[in-house]
XYZ file of C-alpha atoms in Angstrom:
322
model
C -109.489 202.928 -13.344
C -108.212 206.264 -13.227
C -104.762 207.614 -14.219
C -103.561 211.174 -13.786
C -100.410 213.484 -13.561
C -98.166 212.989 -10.552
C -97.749 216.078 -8.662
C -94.279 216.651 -9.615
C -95.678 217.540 -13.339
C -96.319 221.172 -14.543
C -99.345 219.712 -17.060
C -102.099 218.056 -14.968
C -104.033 215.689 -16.776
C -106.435 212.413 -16.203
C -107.486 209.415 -17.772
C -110.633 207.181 -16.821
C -110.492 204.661 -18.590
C -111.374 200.688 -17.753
C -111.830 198.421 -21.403
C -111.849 195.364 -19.321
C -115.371 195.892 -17.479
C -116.587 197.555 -20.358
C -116.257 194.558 -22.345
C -117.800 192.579 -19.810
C -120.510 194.471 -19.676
C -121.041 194.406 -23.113
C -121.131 190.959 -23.561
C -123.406 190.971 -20.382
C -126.390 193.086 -22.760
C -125.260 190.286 -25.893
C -126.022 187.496 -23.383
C -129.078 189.604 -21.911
C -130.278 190.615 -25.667
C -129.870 186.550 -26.573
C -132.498 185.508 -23.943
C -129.665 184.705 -21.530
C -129.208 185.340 -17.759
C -125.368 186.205 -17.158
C -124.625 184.961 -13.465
C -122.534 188.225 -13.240
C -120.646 190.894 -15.121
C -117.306 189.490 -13.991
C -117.837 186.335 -15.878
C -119.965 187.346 -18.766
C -117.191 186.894 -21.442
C -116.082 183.043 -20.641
C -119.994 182.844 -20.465
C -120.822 184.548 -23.363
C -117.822 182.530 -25.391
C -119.210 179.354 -23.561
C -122.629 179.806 -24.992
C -121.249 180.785 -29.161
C -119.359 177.627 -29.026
C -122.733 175.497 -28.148
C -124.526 177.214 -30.995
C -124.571 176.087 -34.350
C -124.488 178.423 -36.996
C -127.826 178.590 -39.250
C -126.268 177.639 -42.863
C -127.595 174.992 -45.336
C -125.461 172.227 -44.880
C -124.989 168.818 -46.931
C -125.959 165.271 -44.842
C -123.098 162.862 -44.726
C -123.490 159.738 -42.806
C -121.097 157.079 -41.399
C -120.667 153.822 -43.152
C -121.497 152.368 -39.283
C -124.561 154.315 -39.068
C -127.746 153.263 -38.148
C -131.382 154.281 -37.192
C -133.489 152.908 -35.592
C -136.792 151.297 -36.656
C -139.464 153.739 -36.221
C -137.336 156.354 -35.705
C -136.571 157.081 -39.704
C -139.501 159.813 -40.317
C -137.773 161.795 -37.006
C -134.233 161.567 -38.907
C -135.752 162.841 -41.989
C -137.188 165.936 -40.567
C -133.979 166.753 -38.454
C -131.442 166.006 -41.696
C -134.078 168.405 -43.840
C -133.456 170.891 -40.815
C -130.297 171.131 -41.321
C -129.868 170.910 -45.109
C -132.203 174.065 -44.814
C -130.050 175.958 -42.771
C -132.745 175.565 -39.726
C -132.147 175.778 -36.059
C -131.502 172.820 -34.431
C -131.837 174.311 -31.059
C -134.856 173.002 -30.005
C -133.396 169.470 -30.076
C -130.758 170.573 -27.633
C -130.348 169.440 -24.116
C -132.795 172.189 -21.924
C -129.929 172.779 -19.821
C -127.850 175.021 -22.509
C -130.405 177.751 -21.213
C -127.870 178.510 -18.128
C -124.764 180.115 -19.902
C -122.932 178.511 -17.412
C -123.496 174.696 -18.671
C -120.614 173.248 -19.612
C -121.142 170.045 -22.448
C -118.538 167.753 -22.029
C -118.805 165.805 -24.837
C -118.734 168.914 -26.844
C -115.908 170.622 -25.313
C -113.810 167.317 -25.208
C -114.161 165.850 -29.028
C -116.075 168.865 -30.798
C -119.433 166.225 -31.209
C -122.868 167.655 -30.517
C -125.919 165.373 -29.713
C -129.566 165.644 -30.418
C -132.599 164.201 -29.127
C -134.175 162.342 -32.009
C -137.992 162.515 -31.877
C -140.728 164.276 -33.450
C -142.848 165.517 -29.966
C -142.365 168.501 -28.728
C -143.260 170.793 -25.814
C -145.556 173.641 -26.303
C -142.515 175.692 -25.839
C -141.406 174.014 -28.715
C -138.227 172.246 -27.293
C -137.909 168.478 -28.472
C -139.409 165.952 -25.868
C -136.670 163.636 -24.056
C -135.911 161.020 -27.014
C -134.998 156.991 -26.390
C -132.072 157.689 -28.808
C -129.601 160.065 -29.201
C -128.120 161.898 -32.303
C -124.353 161.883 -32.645
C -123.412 164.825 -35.432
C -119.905 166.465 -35.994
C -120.646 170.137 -37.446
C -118.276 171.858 -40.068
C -119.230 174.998 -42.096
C -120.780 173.457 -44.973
C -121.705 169.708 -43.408
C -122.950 167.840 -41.235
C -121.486 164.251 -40.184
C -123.924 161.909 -38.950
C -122.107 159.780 -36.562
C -123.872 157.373 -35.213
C -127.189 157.033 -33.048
C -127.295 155.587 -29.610
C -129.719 154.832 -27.253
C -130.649 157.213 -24.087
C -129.680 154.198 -21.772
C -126.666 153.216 -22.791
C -123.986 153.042 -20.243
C -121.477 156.120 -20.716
C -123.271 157.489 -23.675
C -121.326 160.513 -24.265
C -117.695 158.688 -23.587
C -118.215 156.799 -25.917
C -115.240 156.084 -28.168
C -115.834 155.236 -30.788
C -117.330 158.229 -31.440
C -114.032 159.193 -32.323
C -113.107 156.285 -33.993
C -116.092 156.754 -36.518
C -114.297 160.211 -37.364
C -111.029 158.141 -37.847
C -112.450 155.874 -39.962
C -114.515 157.845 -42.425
C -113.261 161.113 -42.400
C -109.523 161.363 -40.838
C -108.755 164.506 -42.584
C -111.634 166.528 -40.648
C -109.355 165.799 -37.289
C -105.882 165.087 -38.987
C -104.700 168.264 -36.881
C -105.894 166.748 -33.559
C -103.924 163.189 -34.309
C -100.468 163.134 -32.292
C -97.342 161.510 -34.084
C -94.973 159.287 -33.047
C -97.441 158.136 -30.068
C -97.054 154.330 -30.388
C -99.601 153.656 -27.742
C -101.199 155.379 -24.425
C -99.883 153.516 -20.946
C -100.329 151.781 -19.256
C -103.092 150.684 -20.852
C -106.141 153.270 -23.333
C -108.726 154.183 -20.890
C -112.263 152.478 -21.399
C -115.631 154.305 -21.767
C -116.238 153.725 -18.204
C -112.543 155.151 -17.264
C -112.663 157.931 -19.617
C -116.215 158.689 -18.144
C -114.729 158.956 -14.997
C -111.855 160.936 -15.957
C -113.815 163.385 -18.013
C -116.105 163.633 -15.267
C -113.787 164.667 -12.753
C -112.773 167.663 -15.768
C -109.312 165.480 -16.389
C -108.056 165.918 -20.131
C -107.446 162.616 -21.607
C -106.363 161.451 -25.183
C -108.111 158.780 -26.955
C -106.597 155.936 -28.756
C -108.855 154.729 -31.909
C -106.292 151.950 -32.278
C -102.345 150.881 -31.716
C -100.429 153.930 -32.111
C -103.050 156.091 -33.092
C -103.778 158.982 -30.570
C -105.893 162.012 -30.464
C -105.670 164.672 -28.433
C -109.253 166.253 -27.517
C -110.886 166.905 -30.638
C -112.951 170.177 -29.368
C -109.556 171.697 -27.420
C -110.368 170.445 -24.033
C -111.834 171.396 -21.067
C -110.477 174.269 -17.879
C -110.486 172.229 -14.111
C -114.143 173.664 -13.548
C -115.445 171.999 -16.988
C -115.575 175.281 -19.303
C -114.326 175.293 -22.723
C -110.537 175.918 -23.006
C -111.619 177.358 -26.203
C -113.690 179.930 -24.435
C -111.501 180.627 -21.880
C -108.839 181.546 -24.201
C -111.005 183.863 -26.258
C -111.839 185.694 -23.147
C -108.194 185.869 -21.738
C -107.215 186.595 -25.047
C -109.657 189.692 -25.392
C -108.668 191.004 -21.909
C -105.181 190.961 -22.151
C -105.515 192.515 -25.693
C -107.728 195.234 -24.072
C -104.846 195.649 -21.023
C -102.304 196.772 -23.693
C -104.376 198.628 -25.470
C -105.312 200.558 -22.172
C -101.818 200.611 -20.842
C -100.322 202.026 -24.616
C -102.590 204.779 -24.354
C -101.573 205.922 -20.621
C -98.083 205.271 -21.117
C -97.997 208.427 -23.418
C -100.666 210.745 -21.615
C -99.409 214.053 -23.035
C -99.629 212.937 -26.636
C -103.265 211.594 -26.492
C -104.312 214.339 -24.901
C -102.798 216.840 -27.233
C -104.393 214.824 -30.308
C -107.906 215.317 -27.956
C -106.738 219.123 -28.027
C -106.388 219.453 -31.519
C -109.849 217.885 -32.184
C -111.932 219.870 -29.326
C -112.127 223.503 -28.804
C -111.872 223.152 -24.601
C -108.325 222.523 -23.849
C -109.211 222.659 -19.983
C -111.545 220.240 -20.280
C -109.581 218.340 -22.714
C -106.831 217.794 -20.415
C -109.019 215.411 -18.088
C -109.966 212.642 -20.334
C -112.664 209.632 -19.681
C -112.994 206.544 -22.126
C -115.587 203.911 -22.487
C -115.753 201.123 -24.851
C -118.921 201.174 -26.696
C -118.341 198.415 -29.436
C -116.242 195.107 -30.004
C -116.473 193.626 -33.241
C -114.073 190.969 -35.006
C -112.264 193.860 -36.825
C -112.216 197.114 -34.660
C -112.714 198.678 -31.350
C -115.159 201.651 -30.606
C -113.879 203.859 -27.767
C -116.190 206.864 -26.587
C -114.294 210.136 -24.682
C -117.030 211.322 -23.263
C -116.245 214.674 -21.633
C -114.943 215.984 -24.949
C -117.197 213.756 -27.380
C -114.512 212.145 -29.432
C -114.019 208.640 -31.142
C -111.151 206.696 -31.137
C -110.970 203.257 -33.726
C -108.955 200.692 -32.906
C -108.236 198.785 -36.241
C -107.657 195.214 -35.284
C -105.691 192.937 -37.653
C -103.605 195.607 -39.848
C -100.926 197.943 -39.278
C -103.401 201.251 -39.720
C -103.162 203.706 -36.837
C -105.698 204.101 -34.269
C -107.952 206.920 -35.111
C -109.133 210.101 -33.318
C -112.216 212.194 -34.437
C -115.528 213.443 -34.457
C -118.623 211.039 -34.536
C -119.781 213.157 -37.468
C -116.599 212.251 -39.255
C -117.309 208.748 -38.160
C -120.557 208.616 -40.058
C -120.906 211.717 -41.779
C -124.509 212.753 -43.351
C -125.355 213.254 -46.923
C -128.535 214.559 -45.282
């Protein structure tokens, strides 16, 4: 988008600047780069926030298992490997569901209670993507362990509604979702929802709670789901980064004549200087990057602290000893 002088002002200057799309089309090469295919630019950063919330971080983790769990027989060497996997810090990708390989997939189960699930086998493709399993792993991920649910097999009716998936969490480990539990909720009405009801409802992209027992509620334990089935986690990081983007856009055109006399001071063009064009060019956790291209000037954003945006040379950026 391009701002500029109205014609009632003695100074003419411009601004080109648009942080929104260049975002997007960053996290468009980061989905590329990943072995992705974004369905478009416009969407790239739900898609992109979709995708990091289906991964699973490659740390060592310690194996904790329900006192409900069980494996089944024959199936004991395939639990070994995948529990070695992960106190190895391995990726665990390859026992995925294939269909994670369209950024646009949206897992239920995982954006609903937080729970991922695994094929358990030991046959793989030659791609080297687990085989369709009998069984299916139920594991709750936090930084430094993994919770081995419970395992259930492929056929059974409204596998990944199941409840009690939750309840297991209740039972063993209530502090992991102690945030998620609503008080004062003495029961849901009419009446909790079944598997085959909250299938349904989850299905359809409805939010529902689940009641482990009489006056114990939990809202969803993974933040939800949006009405067309993407996280609500991801679609908040994206709104969140574009609106933070908007006002940083709209703070720097609301006071045109002061950037561009910082630009002046910096550059030795002050014609040139006076008609400005910005591109993002990097997005991390605790800055922005911009680029002014026509004068070749860097601006930092410093995200998270009170220190003032900065203006200067690359070569100041990242100076040379050489």
């Amino acid at each position: 988008m391009k701002y500029h002088s109205s014609i009632l002002e003695e100074e003419k200057w411009s601004i080109d600047i648009d942080l929104c799309a260049d975002f997007n089309a960053i996290l468009w090469h980061r989905l590329k780069n990943m072995g992705y295919t974004p369905s478009s630019a416009k969407h790239s950063a739900t898609e992109y926030f979709k995708v990091k919330k289906l991964q699973i971080p490659q740390k060592k983790r310690q194996a904790c298992y329900s006192k409900e769990f069980s494996c089944p027989s024959g199936y004991e060497a395939a639990l070994s490997e995948f529990q070695s996997r992960v106190e190895n810090g391995s990726d665990l990708t390859a026992f995925m569901t294939t269909r994670r390989v369209n950024p646009n997939f949206n897992d239920l189960l995982l954006n609903d209670w937080n729970i991922h699930h695994f094929h358990l086998t030991r046959r793989f493709h030659p791609n080297g993507l687990a085989k369709r399993s009998d069984y299916e792993l139920f594991v709750y991920f936090t930084d430094t362990t993994a919770y081995f649910l419970q395992v259930y097999r492929h056929q059974k009716k409204h596998l990944f509604a199941s409840q009690d998936l939750v309840r297991i969490l209740h039972d063993n480990w209530p502090e992991l979702i102690s945030n998620r539990k609503l008080n004062d909720v003495l029961s849901l009405y009419p009446h909790a929802p079944s598997d085959e009801e909250y299938d349904c409802l989850r299905k359809a992209h409805v939010l529902t709670m689940v009641e482990v027992k009489p006056g114990t509620v939990y809202f969803p334990l993974g933040g939800g789901y949006a009405s067309d089935g993407s996280s609500t986690d991801a679609v908040r990081l994206s709104d969140h980064w574009h609106n933070l983007l908007k006002r940083i856009e709209i703070e720097m055109v609301s006071k045109p004549k002061e950037l561009i006399s910082a630009i002046k001071t910096i550059c030795e063009n002050d014609e040139q200087a006076a008609d400005v064009s910005f591109k993002l060019i990097a997005v991390s956790g605790q800055e922005l990057l911009l680029f002014e291209e026509r004068n070749s000037i860097v601006m930092q954003f410093f995200l998270n602290t009170d220190r003032p945006a900065r203006l200067c040379r690359p070569a100041d950026l990242y100076p040379s000893d050489i």
